[in-house]
Amino acid sequence: MSSSSVTSRVARERGVAGERGVPSKCLCGSEVTIFVSKTQENQGRPFFRCVRNRDVNTWTTKRDGHLFKWVEDPVFEEVEDALPRLAIVANEISKVKAETNEMLNQIQELKEEAIARKKELVKCKEWLYVCFLLLCVITIVVAYVMFGQGNQKKLSIGY
């Protein structure tokens, strides 16, 4: 068998212009449809075939120049072609999962930091309250010392 006949056979099997997967048109340009084999060796087996050529004797020989493909071949090709894309999608999903986990960790860290800041703020408010009370007490004491001892010695600066 020459290489050109092998090439043309492969082209016929693949469909229009070496199309992989489920064929849509024959090399002659006609539509392709699914038929069911009625031969003894392939009883009930589905296949794609050009609708123009209706010579049942040549349907399964692949020698009449029209498309013939068993259904499982293009299905296998479709799966074969989809596997690399599935690997890419699986890789992207893994990346997104990793990014999601990283973001969840960052969110958790930010929550913990916010809780720590709230505790710090509560302590600062407590100290501010204590300082305010201390300032009030000091102010009262100073006012009492300066103004509250009417008959006693008065605070004088100098002699």
PDB file of C-alpha atoms in Angstrom:
ATOM      1  CA  MET A   1       0.000   0.000   0.000  1.00  0.00           C
ATOM      2  CA  SER A   2       1.506   3.363  -0.996  1.00  0.00           C
ATOM      3  CA  SER A   3       1.729   6.303   1.375  1.00  0.00           C
ATOM      4  CA  SER A   4      -0.722   8.346  -0.707  1.00  0.00           C
ATOM      5  CA  SER A   5      -3.380   5.651  -0.452  1.00  0.00           C
ATOM      6  CA  VAL A   6      -2.769   5.419   3.295  1.00  0.00           C
ATOM      7  CA  THR A   7      -3.048   9.207   3.543  1.00  0.00           C
ATOM      8  CA  SER A   8      -6.272   9.287   1.537  1.00  0.00           C
ATOM      9  CA  ARG A   9      -7.685   6.411   3.614  1.00  0.00           C
ATOM     10  CA  VAL A  10      -6.849   8.282   6.826  1.00  0.00           C
ATOM     11  CA  ALA A  11      -8.394  11.460   5.395  1.00  0.00           C
ATOM     12  CA  ARG A  12     -11.559   9.546   4.469  1.00  0.00           C
ATOM     13  CA  GLU A  13     -11.701   8.026   7.925  1.00  0.00           C
ATOM     14  CA  ARG A  14     -11.198  11.385   9.610  1.00  0.00           C
ATOM     15  CA  GLY A  15     -13.738  13.230   7.458  1.00  0.00           C
ATOM     16  CA  VAL A  16     -13.390  16.615   5.805  1.00  0.00           C
ATOM     17  CA  ALA A  17      -9.812  17.943   5.878  1.00  0.00           C
ATOM     18  CA  GLY A  18      -8.636  15.390   8.431  1.00  0.00           C
ATOM     19  CA  GLU A  19     -11.348  16.336  10.911  1.00  0.00           C
ATOM     20  CA  ARG A  20     -11.112  14.473  14.189  1.00  0.00           C
ATOM     21  CA  GLY A  21     -14.079  13.519  16.274  1.00  0.00           C
ATOM     22  CA  VAL A  22     -17.665  13.356  15.111  1.00  0.00           C
ATOM     23  CA  PRO A  23     -17.780  14.177  11.381  1.00  0.00           C
ATOM     24  CA  SER A  24     -20.232  16.746  10.039  1.00  0.00           C
ATOM     25  CA  LYS A  25     -19.633  16.463   6.284  1.00  0.00           C
ATOM     26  CA  CYS A  26     -18.196  13.967   3.822  1.00  0.00           C
ATOM     27  CA  LEU A  27     -15.255  14.738   1.530  1.00  0.00           C
ATOM     28  CA  CYS A  28     -17.822  15.193  -1.268  1.00  0.00           C
ATOM     29  CA  GLY A  29     -19.567  17.903   0.782  1.00  0.00           C
ATOM     30  CA  SER A  30     -22.692  15.911   1.584  1.00  0.00           C
ATOM     31  CA  GLU A  31     -24.150  15.616   5.043  1.00  0.00           C
ATOM     32  CA  VAL A  32     -23.152  12.688   7.222  1.00  0.00           C
ATOM     33  CA  THR A  33     -25.639  10.622   9.183  1.00  0.00           C
ATOM     34  CA  ILE A  34     -25.571   7.610  11.483  1.00  0.00           C
ATOM     35  CA  PHE A  35     -26.569   4.205  10.171  1.00  0.00           C
ATOM     36  CA  VAL A  36     -26.646   0.826  11.882  1.00  0.00           C
ATOM     37  CA  SER A  37     -24.711  -2.097  10.434  1.00  0.00           C
ATOM     38  CA  LYS A  38     -26.715  -5.139   9.436  1.00  0.00           C
ATOM     39  CA  THR A  39     -23.752  -7.364   8.559  1.00  0.00           C
ATOM     40  CA  GLN A  40     -23.075 -10.566  10.464  1.00  0.00           C
ATOM     41  CA  GLU A  41     -19.687  -9.440  11.793  1.00  0.00           C
ATOM     42  CA  ASN A  42     -20.896  -5.988  12.963  1.00  0.00           C
ATOM     43  CA  GLN A  43     -24.582  -6.573  13.651  1.00  0.00           C
ATOM     44  CA  GLY A  44     -26.184  -3.470  15.225  1.00  0.00           C
ATOM     45  CA  ARG A  45     -22.930  -1.472  15.284  1.00  0.00           C
ATOM     46  CA  PRO A  46     -23.528   2.239  14.472  1.00  0.00           C
ATOM     47  CA  PHE A  47     -21.424   4.122  11.916  1.00  0.00           C
ATOM     48  CA  PHE A  48     -21.225   7.524  10.204  1.00  0.00           C
ATOM     49  CA  ARG A  49     -21.718   7.539   6.446  1.00  0.00           C
ATOM     50  CA  CYS A  50     -22.196  10.012   3.615  1.00  0.00           C
ATOM     51  CA  VAL A  51     -25.895  10.203   2.645  1.00  0.00           C
ATOM     52  CA  ARG A  52     -25.112  10.654  -1.059  1.00  0.00           C
ATOM     53  CA  ASN A  53     -23.569   7.226  -1.660  1.00  0.00           C
ATOM     54  CA  ARG A  54     -26.260   4.651  -1.024  1.00  0.00           C
ATOM     55  CA  ASP A  55     -24.458   1.593  -2.407  1.00  0.00           C
ATOM     56  CA  VAL A  56     -24.824  -0.706   0.585  1.00  0.00           C
ATOM     57  CA  ASN A  57     -22.160  -3.107  -0.780  1.00  0.00           C
ATOM     58  CA  THR A  58     -19.387  -0.489  -0.425  1.00  0.00           C
ATOM     59  CA  TRP A  59     -20.493   1.143   2.808  1.00  0.00           C
ATOM     60  CA  THR A  60     -18.098  -0.702   5.040  1.00  0.00           C
ATOM     61  CA  THR A  61     -15.180  -1.037   2.620  1.00  0.00           C
ATOM     62  CA  LYS A  62     -13.956   2.594   2.883  1.00  0.00           C
ATOM     63  CA  ARG A  63     -12.862   2.398  -0.772  1.00  0.00           C
ATOM     64  CA  ASP A  64     -15.512   4.469  -2.512  1.00  0.00           C
ATOM     65  CA  GLY A  65     -14.100   7.907  -1.631  1.00  0.00           C
ATOM     66  CA  HIS A  66     -16.918   8.781   0.780  1.00  0.00           C
ATOM     67  CA  LEU A  67     -16.749   9.061   4.531  1.00  0.00           C
ATOM     68  CA  PHE A  68     -17.177   5.966   6.651  1.00  0.00           C
ATOM     69  CA  LYS A  69     -16.444   5.918  10.349  1.00  0.00           C
ATOM     70  CA  TRP A  70     -17.546   3.635  13.138  1.00  0.00           C
ATOM     71  CA  VAL A  71     -19.241   5.734  15.842  1.00  0.00           C
ATOM     72  CA  GLU A  72     -16.856   4.639  18.602  1.00  0.00           C
ATOM     73  CA  ASP A  73     -13.821   5.971  16.671  1.00  0.00           C
ATOM     74  CA  PRO A  74     -14.878   9.648  16.706  1.00  0.00           C
ATOM     75  CA  VAL A  75     -16.159   9.317  20.248  1.00  0.00           C
ATOM     76  CA  PHE A  76     -12.738   8.001  21.263  1.00  0.00           C
ATOM     77  CA  GLU A  77     -11.097  10.864  19.324  1.00  0.00           C
ATOM     78  CA  GLU A  78     -13.343  13.396  21.083  1.00  0.00           C
ATOM     79  CA  VAL A  79     -12.344  11.953  24.461  1.00  0.00           C
ATOM     80  CA  GLU A  80      -8.692  11.823  23.402  1.00  0.00           C
ATOM     81  CA  ASP A  81      -8.831  15.495  22.343  1.00  0.00           C
ATOM     82  CA  ALA A  82     -10.639  16.496  25.541  1.00  0.00           C
ATOM     83  CA  LEU A  83      -8.139  14.905  27.938  1.00  0.00           C
ATOM     84  CA  PRO A  84      -5.430  17.612  27.592  1.00  0.00           C
ATOM     85  CA  ARG A  85      -8.078  20.314  28.053  1.00  0.00           C
ATOM     86  CA  LEU A  86      -9.362  18.508  31.130  1.00  0.00           C
ATOM     87  CA  ALA A  87      -5.835  18.382  32.528  1.00  0.00           C
ATOM     88  CA  ILE A  88      -5.517  22.146  32.002  1.00  0.00           C
ATOM     89  CA  VAL A  89      -8.877  22.753  33.687  1.00  0.00           C
ATOM     90  CA  ALA A  90      -7.912  20.469  36.586  1.00  0.00           C
ATOM     91  CA  ASN A  91      -4.650  22.405  36.965  1.00  0.00           C
ATOM     92  CA  GLU A  92      -6.534  25.715  36.968  1.00  0.00           C
ATOM     93  CA  ILE A  93      -8.972  24.356  39.554  1.00  0.00           C
ATOM     94  CA  SER A  94      -6.035  23.337  41.750  1.00  0.00           C
ATOM     95  CA  LYS A  95      -4.559  26.832  41.435  1.00  0.00           C
ATOM     96  CA  VAL A  96      -7.895  28.446  42.325  1.00  0.00           C
ATOM     97  CA  LYS A  97      -8.265  26.125  45.328  1.00  0.00           C
ATOM     98  CA  ALA A  98      -4.762  27.058  46.511  1.00  0.00           C
ATOM     99  CA  GLU A  99      -5.517  30.771  46.081  1.00  0.00           C
ATOM    100  CA  THR A 100      -8.818  30.334  47.926  1.00  0.00           C
ATOM    101  CA  ASN A 101      -7.091  28.587  50.828  1.00  0.00           C
ATOM    102  CA  GLU A 102      -4.467  31.339  50.944  1.00  0.00           C
ATOM    103  CA  MET A 103      -7.181  34.004  51.023  1.00  0.00           C
ATOM    104  CA  LEU A 104      -9.073  32.133  53.748  1.00  0.00           C
ATOM    105  CA  ASN A 105      -5.866  32.031  55.808  1.00  0.00           C
ATOM    106  CA  GLN A 106      -5.394  35.770  55.275  1.00  0.00           C
ATOM    107  CA  ILE A 107      -8.998  36.402  56.332  1.00  0.00           C
ATOM    108  CA  GLN A 108      -8.448  34.343  59.484  1.00  0.00           C
ATOM    109  CA  GLU A 109      -5.259  36.290  60.278  1.00  0.00           C
ATOM    110  CA  LEU A 110      -7.092  39.589  59.760  1.00  0.00           C
ATOM    111  CA  LYS A 111      -9.912  38.457  62.062  1.00  0.00           C
ATOM    112  CA  GLU A 112      -7.410  37.505  64.765  1.00  0.00           C
ATOM    113  CA  GLU A 113      -5.647  40.846  64.343  1.00  0.00           C
ATOM    114  CA  ALA A 114      -8.978  42.704  64.589  1.00  0.00           C
ATOM    115  CA  ILE A 115      -9.808  40.861  67.823  1.00  0.00           C
ATOM    116  CA  ALA A 116      -6.387  41.770  69.247  1.00  0.00           C
ATOM    117  CA  ARG A 117      -6.906  45.430  68.260  1.00  0.00           C
ATOM    118  CA  LYS A 118     -10.330  45.454  69.946  1.00  0.00           C
ATOM    119  CA  LYS A 119      -8.798  44.115  73.162  1.00  0.00           C
ATOM    120  CA  GLU A 120      -6.098  46.782  72.933  1.00  0.00           C
ATOM    121  CA  LEU A 121      -8.734  49.457  72.414  1.00  0.00           C
ATOM    122  CA  VAL A 122     -10.691  48.261  75.468  1.00  0.00           C
ATOM    123  CA  LYS A 123      -7.506  48.457  77.586  1.00  0.00           C
ATOM    124  CA  CYS A 124      -6.801  51.969  76.286  1.00  0.00           C
ATOM    125  CA  LYS A 125     -10.350  53.047  77.171  1.00  0.00           C
ATOM    126  CA  GLU A 126      -9.939  51.596  80.675  1.00  0.00           C
ATOM    127  CA  TRP A 127      -6.666  53.498  81.162  1.00  0.00           C
ATOM    128  CA  LEU A 128      -8.267  56.664  79.816  1.00  0.00           C
ATOM    129  CA  TYR A 129     -11.091  56.260  82.347  1.00  0.00           C
ATOM    130  CA  VAL A 130      -8.609  55.719  85.188  1.00  0.00           C
ATOM    131  CA  CYS A 131      -6.569  58.763  84.095  1.00  0.00           C
ATOM    132  CA  PHE A 132      -9.731  60.888  83.922  1.00  0.00           C
ATOM    133  CA  LEU A 133     -10.743  59.813  87.439  1.00  0.00           C
ATOM    134  CA  LEU A 134      -7.234  60.545  88.716  1.00  0.00           C
ATOM    135  CA  LEU A 135      -7.340  63.990  87.090  1.00  0.00           C
ATOM    136  CA  CYS A 136     -10.713  64.665  88.724  1.00  0.00           C
ATOM    137  CA  VAL A 137      -9.381  63.634  92.148  1.00  0.00           C
ATOM    138  CA  ILE A 138      -6.273  65.810  91.725  1.00  0.00           C
ATOM    139  CA  THR A 139      -8.434  68.760  90.633  1.00  0.00           C
ATOM    140  CA  ILE A 140     -10.701  68.343  93.668  1.00  0.00           C
ATOM    141  CA  VAL A 141      -7.717  68.128  96.037  1.00  0.00           C
ATOM    142  CA  VAL A 142      -6.078  71.217  94.525  1.00  0.00           C
ATOM    143  CA  ALA A 143      -9.358  73.133  94.671  1.00  0.00           C
ATOM    144  CA  TYR A 144      -9.874  72.098  98.289  1.00  0.00           C
ATOM    145  CA  VAL A 145      -6.359  73.100  99.236  1.00  0.00           C
ATOM    146  CA  MET A 146      -6.624  76.459  97.510  1.00  0.00           C
ATOM    147  CA  PHE A 147     -10.175  77.475  98.289  1.00  0.00           C
ATOM    148  CA  GLY A 148     -11.524  75.179 100.941  1.00  0.00           C
ATOM    149  CA  GLN A 149      -9.495  76.229 103.995  1.00  0.00           C
ATOM    150  CA  GLY A 150     -11.133  79.623 104.549  1.00  0.00           C
ATOM    151  CA  ASN A 151      -9.746  80.345 108.050  1.00  0.00           C
ATOM    152  CA  GLN A 152      -6.523  78.561 107.787  1.00  0.00           C
ATOM    153  CA  LYS A 153      -3.335  79.738 106.282  1.00  0.00           C
ATOM    154  CA  LYS A 154      -3.550  80.722 102.754  1.00  0.00           C
ATOM    155  CA  LEU A 155      -1.108  79.680 100.202  1.00  0.00           C
ATOM    156  CA  SER A 156       1.216  82.538  99.533  1.00  0.00           C
ATOM    157  CA  ILE A 157       4.099  82.759  97.300  1.00  0.00           C
ATOM    158  CA  GLY A 158       7.121  84.504  98.693  1.00  0.00           C
ATOM    159  CA  TYR A 159       7.510  85.994 102.221  1.00  0.00           C
TER     160      TYR A 159
END
